[in-house]
mmCIF file of N, CA and C in Angstrom:
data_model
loop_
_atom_site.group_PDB
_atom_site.id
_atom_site.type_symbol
_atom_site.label_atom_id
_atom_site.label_comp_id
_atom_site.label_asym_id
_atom_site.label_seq_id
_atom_site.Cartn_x
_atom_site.Cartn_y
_atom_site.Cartn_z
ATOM 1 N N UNK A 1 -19.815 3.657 50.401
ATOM 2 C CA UNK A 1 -19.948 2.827 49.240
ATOM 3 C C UNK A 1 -18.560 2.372 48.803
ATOM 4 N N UNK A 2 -18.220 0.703 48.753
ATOM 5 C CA UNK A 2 -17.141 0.462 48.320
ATOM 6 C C UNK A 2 -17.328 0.636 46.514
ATOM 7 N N UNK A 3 -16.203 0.074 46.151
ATOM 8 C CA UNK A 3 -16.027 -0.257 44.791
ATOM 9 C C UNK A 3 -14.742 0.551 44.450
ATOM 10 N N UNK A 4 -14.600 0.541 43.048
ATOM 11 C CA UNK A 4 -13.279 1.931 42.084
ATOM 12 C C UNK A 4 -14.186 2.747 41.965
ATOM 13 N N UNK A 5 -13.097 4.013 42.353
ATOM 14 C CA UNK A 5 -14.013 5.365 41.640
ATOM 15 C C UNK A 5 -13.179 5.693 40.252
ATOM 16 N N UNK A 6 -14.332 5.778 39.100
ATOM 17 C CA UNK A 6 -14.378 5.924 38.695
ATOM 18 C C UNK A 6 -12.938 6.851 37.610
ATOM 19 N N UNK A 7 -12.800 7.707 38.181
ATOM 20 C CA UNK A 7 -11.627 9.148 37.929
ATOM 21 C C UNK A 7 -10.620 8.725 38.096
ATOM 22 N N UNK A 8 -10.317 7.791 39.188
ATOM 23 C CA UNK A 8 -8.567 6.921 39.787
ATOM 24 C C UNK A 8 -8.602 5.955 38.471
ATOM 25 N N UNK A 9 -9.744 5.178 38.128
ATOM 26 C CA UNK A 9 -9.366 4.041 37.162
ATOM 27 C C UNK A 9 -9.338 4.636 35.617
ATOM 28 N N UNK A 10 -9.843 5.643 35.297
ATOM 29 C CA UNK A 10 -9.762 6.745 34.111
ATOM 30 C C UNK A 10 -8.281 6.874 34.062
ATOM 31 N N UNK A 11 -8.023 7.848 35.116
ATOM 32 C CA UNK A 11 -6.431 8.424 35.613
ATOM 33 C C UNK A 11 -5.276 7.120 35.340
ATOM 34 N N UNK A 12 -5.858 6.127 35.801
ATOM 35 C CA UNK A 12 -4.453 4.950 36.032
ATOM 36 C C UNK A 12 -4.626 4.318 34.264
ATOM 37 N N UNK A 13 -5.362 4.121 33.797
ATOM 38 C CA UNK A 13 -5.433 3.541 32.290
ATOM 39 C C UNK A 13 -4.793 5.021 31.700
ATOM 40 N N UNK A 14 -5.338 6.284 31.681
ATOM 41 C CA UNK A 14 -4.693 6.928 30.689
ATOM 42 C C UNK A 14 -2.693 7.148 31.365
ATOM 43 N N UNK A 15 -2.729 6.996 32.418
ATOM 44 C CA UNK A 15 -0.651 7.212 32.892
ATOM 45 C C UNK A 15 -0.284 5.781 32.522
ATOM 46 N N UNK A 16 -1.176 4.578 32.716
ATOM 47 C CA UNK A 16 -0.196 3.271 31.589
ATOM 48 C C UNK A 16 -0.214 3.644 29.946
ATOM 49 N N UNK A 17 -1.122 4.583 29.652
ATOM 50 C CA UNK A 17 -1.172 4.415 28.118
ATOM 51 C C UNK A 17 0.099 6.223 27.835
ATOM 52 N N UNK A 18 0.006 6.803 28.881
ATOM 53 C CA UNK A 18 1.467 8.139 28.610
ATOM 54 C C UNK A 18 2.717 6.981 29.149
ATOM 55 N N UNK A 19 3.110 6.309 30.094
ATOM 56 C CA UNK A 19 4.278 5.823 30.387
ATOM 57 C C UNK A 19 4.530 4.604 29.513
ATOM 58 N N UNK A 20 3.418 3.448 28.557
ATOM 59 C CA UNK A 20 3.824 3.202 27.492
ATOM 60 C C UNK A 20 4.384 3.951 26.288
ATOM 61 N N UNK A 21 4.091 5.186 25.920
ATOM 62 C CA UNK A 21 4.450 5.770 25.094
ATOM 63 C C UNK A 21 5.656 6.331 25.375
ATOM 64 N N UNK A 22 5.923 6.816 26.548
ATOM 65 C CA UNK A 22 6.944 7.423 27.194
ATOM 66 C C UNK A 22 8.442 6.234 27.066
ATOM 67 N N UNK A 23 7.882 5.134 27.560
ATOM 68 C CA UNK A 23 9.284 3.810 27.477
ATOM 69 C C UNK A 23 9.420 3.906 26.048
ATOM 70 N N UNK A 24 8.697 3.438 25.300
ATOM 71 C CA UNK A 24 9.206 2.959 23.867
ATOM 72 C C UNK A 24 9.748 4.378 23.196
ATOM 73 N N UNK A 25 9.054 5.733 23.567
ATOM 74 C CA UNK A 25 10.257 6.960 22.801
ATOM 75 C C UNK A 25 11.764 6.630 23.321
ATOM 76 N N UNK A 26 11.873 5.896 24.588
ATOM 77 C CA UNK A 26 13.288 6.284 25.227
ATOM 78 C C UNK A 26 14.123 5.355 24.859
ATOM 79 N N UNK A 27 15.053 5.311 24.057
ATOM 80 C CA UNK A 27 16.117 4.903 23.386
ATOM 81 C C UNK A 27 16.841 3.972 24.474
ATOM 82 N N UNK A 28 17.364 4.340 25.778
ATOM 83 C CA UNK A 28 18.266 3.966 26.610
ATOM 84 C C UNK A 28 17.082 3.303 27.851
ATOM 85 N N UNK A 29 15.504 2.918 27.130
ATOM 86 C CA UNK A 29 15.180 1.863 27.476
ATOM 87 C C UNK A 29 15.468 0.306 27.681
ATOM 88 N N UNK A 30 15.005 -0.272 28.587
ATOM 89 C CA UNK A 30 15.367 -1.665 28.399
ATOM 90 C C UNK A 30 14.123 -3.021 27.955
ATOM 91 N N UNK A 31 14.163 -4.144 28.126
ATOM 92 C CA UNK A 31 12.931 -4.636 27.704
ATOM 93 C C UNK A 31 12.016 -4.811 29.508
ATOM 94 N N UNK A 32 12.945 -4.494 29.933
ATOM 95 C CA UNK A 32 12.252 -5.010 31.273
ATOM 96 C C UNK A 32 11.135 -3.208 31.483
ATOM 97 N N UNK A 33 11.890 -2.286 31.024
ATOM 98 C CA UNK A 33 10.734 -1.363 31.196
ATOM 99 C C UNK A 33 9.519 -1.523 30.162
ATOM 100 N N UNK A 34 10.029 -2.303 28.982
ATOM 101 C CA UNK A 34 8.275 -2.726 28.588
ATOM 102 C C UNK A 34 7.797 -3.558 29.018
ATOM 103 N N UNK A 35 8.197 -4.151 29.077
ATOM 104 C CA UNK A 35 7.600 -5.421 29.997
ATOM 105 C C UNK A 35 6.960 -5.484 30.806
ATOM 106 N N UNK A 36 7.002 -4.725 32.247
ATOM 107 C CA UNK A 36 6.496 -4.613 33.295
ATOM 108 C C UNK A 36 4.593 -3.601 32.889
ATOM 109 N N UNK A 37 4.665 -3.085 31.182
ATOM 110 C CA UNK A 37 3.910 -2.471 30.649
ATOM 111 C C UNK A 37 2.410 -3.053 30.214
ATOM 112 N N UNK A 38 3.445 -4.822 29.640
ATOM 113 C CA UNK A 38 2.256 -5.306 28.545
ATOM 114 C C UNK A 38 1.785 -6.815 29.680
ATOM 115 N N UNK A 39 0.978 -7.304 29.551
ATOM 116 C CA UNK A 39 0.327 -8.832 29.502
ATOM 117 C C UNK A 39 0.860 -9.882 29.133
ATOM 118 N N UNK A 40 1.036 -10.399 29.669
ATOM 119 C CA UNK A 40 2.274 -11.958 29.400
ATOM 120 C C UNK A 40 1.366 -12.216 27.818
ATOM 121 N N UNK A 41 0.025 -12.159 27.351
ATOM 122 C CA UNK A 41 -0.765 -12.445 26.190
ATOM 123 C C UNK A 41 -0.818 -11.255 25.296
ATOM 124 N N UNK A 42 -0.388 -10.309 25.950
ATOM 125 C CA UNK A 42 -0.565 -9.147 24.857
ATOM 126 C C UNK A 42 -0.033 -9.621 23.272
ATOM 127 N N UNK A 43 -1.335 -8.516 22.898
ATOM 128 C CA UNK A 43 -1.043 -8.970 21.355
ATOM 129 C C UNK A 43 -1.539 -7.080 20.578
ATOM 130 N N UNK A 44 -0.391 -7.296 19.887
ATOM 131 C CA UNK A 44 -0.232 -5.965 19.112
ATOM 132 C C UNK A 44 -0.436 -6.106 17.319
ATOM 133 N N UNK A 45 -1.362 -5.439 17.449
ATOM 134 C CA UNK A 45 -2.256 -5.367 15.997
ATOM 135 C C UNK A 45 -1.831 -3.938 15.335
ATOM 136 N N UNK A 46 -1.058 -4.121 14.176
ATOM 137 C CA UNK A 46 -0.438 -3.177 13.325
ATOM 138 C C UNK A 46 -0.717 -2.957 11.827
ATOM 139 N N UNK A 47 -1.900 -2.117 11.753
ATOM 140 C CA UNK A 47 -2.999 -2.104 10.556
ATOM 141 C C UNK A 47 -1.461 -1.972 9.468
ATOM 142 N N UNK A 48 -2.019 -2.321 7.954
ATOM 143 C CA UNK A 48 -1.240 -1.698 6.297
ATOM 144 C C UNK A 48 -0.474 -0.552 6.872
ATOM 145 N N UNK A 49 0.831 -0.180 6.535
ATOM 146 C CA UNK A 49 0.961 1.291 6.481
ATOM 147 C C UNK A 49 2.128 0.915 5.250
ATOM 148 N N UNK A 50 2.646 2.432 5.328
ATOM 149 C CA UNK A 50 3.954 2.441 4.996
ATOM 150 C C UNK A 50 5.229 1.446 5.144
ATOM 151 N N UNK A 51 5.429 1.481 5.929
ATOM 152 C CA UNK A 51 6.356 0.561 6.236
ATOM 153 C C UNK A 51 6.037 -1.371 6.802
ATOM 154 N N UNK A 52 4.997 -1.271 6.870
ATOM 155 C CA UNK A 52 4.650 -3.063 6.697
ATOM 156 C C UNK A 52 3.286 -2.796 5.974
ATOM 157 N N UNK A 53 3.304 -2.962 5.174
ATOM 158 C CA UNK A 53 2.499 -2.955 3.961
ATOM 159 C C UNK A 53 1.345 -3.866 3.895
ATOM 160 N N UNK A 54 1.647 -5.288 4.543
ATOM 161 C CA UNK A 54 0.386 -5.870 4.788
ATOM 162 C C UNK A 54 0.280 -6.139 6.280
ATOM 163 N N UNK A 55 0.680 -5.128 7.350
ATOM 164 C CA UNK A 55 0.362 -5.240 8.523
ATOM 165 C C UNK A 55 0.860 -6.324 9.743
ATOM 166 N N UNK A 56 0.679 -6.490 11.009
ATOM 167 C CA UNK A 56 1.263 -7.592 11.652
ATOM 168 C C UNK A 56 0.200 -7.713 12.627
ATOM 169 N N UNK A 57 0.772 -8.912 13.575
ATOM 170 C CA UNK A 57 0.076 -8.847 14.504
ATOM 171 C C UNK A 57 1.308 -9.710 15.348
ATOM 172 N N UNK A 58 1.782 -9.134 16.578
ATOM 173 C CA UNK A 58 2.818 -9.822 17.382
ATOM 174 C C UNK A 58 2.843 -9.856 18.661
ATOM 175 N N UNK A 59 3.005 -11.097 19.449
ATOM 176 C CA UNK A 59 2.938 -11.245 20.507
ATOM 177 C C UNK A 59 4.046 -10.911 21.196
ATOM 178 N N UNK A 60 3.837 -11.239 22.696
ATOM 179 C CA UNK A 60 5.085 -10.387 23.608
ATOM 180 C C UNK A 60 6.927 -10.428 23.135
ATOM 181 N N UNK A 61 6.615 -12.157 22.910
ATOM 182 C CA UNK A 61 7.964 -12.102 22.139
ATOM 183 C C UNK A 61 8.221 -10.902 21.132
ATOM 184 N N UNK A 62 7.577 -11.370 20.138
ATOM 185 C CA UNK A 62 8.163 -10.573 19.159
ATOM 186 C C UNK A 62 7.522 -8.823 19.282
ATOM 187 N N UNK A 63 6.929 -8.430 20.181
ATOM 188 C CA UNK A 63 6.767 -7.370 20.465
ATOM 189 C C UNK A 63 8.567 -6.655 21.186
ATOM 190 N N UNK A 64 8.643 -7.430 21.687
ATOM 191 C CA UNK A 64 10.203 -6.669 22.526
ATOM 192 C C UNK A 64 11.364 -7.005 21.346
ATOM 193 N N UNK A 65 11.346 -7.926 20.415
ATOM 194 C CA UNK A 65 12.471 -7.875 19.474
ATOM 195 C C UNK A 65 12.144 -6.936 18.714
ATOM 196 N N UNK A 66 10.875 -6.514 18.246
ATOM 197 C CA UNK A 66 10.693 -5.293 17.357
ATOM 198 C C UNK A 66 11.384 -4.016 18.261
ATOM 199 N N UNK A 67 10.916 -3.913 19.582
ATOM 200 C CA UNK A 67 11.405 -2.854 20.398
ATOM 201 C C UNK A 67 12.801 -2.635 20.331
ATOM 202 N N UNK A 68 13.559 -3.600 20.474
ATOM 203 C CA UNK A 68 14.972 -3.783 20.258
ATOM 204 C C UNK A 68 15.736 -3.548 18.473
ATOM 205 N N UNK A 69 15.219 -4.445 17.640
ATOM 206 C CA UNK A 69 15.151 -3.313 16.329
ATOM 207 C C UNK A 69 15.163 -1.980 16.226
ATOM 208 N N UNK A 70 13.642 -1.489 16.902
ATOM 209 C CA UNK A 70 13.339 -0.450 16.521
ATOM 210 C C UNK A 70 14.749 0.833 17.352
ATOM 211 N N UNK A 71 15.621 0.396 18.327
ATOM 212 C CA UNK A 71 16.497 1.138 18.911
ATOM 213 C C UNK A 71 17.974 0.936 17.757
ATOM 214 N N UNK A 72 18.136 -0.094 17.347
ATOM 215 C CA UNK A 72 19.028 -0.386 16.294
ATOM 216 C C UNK A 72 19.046 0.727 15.258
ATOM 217 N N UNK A 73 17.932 0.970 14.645
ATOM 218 C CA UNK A 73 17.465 1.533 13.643
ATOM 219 C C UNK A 73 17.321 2.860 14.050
ATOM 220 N N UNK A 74 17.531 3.512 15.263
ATOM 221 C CA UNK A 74 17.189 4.675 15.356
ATOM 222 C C UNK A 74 17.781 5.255 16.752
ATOM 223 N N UNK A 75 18.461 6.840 15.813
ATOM 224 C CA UNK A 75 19.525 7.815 16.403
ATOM 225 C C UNK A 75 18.615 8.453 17.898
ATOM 226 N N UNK A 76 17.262 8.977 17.157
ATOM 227 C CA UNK A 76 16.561 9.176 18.130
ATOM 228 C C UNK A 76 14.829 8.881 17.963
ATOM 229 N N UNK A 77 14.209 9.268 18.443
ATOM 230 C CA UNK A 77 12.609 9.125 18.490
ATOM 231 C C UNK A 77 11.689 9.665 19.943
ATOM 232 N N UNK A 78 10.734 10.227 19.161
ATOM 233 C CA UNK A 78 9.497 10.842 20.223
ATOM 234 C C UNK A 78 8.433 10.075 19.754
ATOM 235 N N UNK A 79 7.440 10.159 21.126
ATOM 236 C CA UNK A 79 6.212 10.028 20.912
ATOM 237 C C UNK A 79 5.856 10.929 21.251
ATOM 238 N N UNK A 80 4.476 12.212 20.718
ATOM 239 C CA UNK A 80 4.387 12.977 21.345
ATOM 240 C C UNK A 80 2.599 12.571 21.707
ATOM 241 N N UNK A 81 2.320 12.322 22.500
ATOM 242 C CA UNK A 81 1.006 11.771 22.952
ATOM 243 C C UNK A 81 -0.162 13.290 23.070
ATOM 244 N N UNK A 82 -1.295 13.296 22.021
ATOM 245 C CA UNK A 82 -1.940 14.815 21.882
ATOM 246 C C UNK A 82 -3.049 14.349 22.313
ATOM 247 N N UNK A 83 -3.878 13.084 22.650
ATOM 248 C CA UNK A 83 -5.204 12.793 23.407
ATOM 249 C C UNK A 83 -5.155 11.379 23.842
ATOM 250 N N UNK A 84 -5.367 11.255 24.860
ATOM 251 C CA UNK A 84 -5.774 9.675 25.507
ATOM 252 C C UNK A 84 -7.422 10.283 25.960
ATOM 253 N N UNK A 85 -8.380 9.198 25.382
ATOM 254 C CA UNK A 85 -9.205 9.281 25.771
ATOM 255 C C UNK A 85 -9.707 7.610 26.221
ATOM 256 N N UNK A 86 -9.993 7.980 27.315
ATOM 257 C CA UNK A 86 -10.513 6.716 28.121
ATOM 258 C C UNK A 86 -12.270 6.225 28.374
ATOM 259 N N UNK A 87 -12.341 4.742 28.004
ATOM 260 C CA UNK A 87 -13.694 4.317 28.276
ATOM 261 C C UNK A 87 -13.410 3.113 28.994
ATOM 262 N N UNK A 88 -13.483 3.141 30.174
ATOM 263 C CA UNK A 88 -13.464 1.713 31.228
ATOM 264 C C UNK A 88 -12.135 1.516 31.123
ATOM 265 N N UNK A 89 -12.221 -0.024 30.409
ATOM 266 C CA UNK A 89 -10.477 -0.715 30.300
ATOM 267 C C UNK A 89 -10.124 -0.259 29.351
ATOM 268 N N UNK A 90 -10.363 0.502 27.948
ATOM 269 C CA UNK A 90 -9.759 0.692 26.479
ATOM 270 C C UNK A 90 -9.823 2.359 27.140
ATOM 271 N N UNK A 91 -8.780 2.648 25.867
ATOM 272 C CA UNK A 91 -8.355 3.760 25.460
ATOM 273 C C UNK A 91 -7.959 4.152 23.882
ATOM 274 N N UNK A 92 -8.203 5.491 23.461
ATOM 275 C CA UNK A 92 -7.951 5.685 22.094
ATOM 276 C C UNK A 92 -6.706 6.989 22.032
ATOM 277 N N UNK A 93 -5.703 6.745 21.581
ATOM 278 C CA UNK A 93 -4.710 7.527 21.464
ATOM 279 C C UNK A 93 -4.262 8.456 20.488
ATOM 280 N N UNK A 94 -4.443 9.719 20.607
ATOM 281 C CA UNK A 94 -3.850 10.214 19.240
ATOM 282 C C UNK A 94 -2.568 10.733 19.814
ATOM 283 N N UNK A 95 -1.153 10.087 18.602
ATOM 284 C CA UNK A 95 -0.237 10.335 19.048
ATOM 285 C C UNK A 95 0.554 10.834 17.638
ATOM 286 N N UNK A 96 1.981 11.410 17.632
ATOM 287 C CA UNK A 96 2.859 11.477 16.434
ATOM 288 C C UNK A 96 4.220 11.034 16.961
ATOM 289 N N UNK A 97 4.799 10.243 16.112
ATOM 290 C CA UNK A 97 5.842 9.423 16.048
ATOM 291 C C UNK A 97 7.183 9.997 15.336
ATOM 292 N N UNK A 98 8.400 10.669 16.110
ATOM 293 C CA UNK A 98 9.237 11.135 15.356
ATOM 294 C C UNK A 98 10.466 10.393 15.263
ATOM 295 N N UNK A 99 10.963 9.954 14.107
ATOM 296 C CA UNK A 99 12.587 9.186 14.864
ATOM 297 C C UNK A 99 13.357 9.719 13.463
ATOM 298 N N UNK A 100 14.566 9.389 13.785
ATOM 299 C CA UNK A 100 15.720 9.900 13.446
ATOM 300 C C UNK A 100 16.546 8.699 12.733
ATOM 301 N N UNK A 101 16.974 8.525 11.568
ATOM 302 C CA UNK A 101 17.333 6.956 11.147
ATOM 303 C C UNK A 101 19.148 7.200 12.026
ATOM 304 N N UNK A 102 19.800 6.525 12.153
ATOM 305 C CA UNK A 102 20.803 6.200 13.008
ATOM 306 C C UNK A 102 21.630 5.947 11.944
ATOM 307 N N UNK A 103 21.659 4.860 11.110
ATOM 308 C CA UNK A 103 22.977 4.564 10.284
ATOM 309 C C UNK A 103 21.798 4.031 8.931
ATOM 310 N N UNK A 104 22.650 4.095 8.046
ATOM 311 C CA UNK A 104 21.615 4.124 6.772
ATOM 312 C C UNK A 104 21.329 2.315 6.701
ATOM 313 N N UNK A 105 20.098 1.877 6.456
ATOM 314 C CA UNK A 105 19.413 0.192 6.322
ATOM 315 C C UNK A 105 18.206 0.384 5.586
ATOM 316 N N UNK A 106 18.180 -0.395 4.905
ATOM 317 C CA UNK A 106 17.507 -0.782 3.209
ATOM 318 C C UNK A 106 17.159 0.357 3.050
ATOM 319 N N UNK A 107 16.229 1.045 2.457
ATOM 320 C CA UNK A 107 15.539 2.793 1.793
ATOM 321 C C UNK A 107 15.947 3.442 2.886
ATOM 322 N N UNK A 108 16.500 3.195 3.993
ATOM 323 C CA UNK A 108 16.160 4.604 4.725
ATOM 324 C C UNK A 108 17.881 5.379 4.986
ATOM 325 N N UNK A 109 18.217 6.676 5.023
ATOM 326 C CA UNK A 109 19.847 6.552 4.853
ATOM 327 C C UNK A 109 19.819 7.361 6.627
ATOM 328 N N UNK A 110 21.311 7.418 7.124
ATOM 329 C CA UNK A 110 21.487 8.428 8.309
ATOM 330 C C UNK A 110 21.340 9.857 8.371
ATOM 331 N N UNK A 111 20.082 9.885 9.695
ATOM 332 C CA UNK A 111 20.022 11.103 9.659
ATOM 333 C C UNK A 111 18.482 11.206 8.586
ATOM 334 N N UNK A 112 17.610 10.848 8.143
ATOM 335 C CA UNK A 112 16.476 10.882 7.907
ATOM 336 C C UNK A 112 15.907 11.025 8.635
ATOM 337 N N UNK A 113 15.039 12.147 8.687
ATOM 338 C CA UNK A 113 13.850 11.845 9.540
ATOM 339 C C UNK A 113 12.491 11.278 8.925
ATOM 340 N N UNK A 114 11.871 10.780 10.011
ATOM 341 C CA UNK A 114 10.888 10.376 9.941
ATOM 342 C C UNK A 114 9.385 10.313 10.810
ATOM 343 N N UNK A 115 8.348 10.440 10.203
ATOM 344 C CA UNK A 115 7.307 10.875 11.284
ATOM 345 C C UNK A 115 5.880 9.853 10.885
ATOM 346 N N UNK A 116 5.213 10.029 11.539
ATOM 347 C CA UNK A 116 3.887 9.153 11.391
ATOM 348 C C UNK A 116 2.921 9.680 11.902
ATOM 349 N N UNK A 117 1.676 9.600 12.107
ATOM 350 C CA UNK A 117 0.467 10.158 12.589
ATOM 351 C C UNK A 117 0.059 8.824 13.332
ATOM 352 N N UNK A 118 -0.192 8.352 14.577
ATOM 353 C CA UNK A 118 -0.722 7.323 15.148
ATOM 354 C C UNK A 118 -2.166 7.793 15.690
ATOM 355 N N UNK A 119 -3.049 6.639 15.378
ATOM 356 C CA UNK A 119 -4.093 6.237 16.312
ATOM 357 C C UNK A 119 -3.985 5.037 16.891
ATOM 358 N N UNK A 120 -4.161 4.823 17.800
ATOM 359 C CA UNK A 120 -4.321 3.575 18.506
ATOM 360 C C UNK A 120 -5.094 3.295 19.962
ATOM 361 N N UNK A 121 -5.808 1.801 19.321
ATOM 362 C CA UNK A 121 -6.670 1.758 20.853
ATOM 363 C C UNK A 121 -5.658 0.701 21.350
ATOM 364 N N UNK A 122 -6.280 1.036 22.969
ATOM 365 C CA UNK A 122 -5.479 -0.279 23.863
ATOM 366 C C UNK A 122 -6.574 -0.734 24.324
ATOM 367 N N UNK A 123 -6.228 -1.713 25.065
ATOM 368 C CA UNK A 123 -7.135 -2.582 25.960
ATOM 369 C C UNK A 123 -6.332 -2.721 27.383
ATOM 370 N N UNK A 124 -6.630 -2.609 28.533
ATOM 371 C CA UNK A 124 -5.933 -2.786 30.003
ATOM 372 C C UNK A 124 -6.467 -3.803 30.709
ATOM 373 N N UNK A 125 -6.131 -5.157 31.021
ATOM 374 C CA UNK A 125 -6.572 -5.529 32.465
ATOM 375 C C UNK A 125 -5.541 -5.847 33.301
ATOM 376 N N UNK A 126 -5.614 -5.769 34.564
ATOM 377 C CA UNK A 126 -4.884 -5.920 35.426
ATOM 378 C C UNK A 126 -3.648 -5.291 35.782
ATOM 379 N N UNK A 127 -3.626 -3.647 35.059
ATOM 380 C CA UNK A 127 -2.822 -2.665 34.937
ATOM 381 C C UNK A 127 -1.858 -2.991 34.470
ATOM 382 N N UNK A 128 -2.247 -3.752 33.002
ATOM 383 C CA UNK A 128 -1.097 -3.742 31.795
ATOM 384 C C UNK A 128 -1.782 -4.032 30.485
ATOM 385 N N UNK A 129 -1.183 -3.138 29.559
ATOM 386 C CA UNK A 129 -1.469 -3.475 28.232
ATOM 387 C C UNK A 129 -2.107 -4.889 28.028
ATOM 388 N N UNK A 130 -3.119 -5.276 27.124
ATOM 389 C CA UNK A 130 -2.992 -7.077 26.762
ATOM 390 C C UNK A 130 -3.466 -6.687 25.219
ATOM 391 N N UNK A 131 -4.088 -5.677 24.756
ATOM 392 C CA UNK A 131 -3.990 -5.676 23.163
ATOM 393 C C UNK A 131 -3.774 -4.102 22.993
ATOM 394 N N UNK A 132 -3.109 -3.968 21.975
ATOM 395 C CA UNK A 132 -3.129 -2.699 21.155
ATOM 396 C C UNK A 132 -3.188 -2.774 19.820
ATOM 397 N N UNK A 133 -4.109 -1.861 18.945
ATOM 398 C CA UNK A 133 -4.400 -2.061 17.663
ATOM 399 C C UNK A 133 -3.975 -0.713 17.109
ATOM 400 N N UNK A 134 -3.187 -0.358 15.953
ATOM 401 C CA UNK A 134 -3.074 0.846 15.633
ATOM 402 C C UNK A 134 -2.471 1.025 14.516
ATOM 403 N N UNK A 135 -3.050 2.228 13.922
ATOM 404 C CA UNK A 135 -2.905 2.495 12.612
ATOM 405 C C UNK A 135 -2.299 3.952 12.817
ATOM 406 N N UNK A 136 -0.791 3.609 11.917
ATOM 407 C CA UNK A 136 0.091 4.651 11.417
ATOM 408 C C UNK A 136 0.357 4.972 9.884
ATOM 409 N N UNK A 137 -0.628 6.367 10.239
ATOM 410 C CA UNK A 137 0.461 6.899 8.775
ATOM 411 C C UNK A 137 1.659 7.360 8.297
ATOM 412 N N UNK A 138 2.087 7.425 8.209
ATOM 413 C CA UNK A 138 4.102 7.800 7.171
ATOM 414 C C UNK A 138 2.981 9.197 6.735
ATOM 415 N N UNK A 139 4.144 9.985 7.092
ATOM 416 C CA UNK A 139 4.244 11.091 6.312
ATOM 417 C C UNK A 139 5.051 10.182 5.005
ATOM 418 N N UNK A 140 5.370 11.022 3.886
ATOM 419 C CA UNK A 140 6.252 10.258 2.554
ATOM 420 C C UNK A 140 7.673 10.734 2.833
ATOM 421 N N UNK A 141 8.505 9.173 2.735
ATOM 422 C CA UNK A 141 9.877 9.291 2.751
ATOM 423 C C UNK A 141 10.235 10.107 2.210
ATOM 424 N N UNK A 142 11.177 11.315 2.577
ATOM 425 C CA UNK A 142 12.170 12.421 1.774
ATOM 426 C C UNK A 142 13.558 11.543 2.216
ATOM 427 N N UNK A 143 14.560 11.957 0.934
ATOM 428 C CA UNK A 143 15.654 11.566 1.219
ATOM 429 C C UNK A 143 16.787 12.037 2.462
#
C-alpha cells in the first residue's frame, strides 16, 4: 500500500514545530534559519496580550523584522516546548517563553526577566509553517 504513513507525517510536523521553536530561542540565529521554517504566505496571528495589547497579525516580512527586534531587545531567551500535539497538517503547542531584557527600552530595564505562558496552533503545508496563531500570557512585569 502506497501513500504517508501516518507516524513519519505526525513525527515531521511535530520536529518543524520543536526546530521552529528551537531557531527563534537562539539568539546567534539568522533570518535565513527562519526562513527556510515559514511559507513565502505565512501569516502569524498574535492574540491581545501584555505586550501588544490589541494584537497583530504579520506577514513574512514583518515576521523576520520582529525576529530581528526581538534579538535587539534581548540578552537571552528560551523556548521551552512542554506538548506538541499533532492532527494532520496543524499542531497545538504548549510552550513557556523566557528572555532576559539586554539593555534597558521603554518599561523594560537590563537584566529583567521575563516569561510568558504560550499556546499556539500552527498550520504546515509543504514542510513549512504558513499560519501560526497564538496566545501569550506575561507573567506581570517586576522591576
Amino acid at each position: 500500500m502506497s501513500g504517508t504513513n501516518p507516524t513519519t507525517a505526525r513525527d515531521d510536523v511535530e520536529q518543524l514545530v520543536r526546530d521552529y521553536y528551537r531557531v527563534v530561542s537562539d539568539l546567534s540565529s539568522r533570518d535565513d534559519d527562519l526562513r527556510r521554517l515559514l511559507a513565502d504566505d505565512v501569516t502569524i496571528t498574535e492574540h491581545p496580550n501584555a505586550l501588544v495589547p490589541r494584537g497583530a497579525q504579520r506577514d513574512l516580512a514583518q515576521t523576520l523584522r520582529g525576529f530581528q527586534r526581538g534579538k535587539a531587545l534581548l540578552r537571552e531567551q528560551t523556548f521551552t516546548v512542554h506538548d506538541v500535539i499533532v492532527d494532520g497538517d496543524r499542531a497545538a503547542a504548549r510552550v513557556t517563553w523566557r528572555g532576559v531584557v539586554g539593555a534597558s527600552a521603554g518599561p523594560f530595564s537590563a537584566g529583567q526577566e521575563l516569561t510568558a505562558h504560550v499556546a499556539a496552533i500552527l498550520t504546515i503545508r509543504d514542510g513549512a509553517i504558513v499560519a501560526q496563531e497564538t496566545f501569550d500570557c506575561y507573567e506581570p512585569f517586576a522591576p
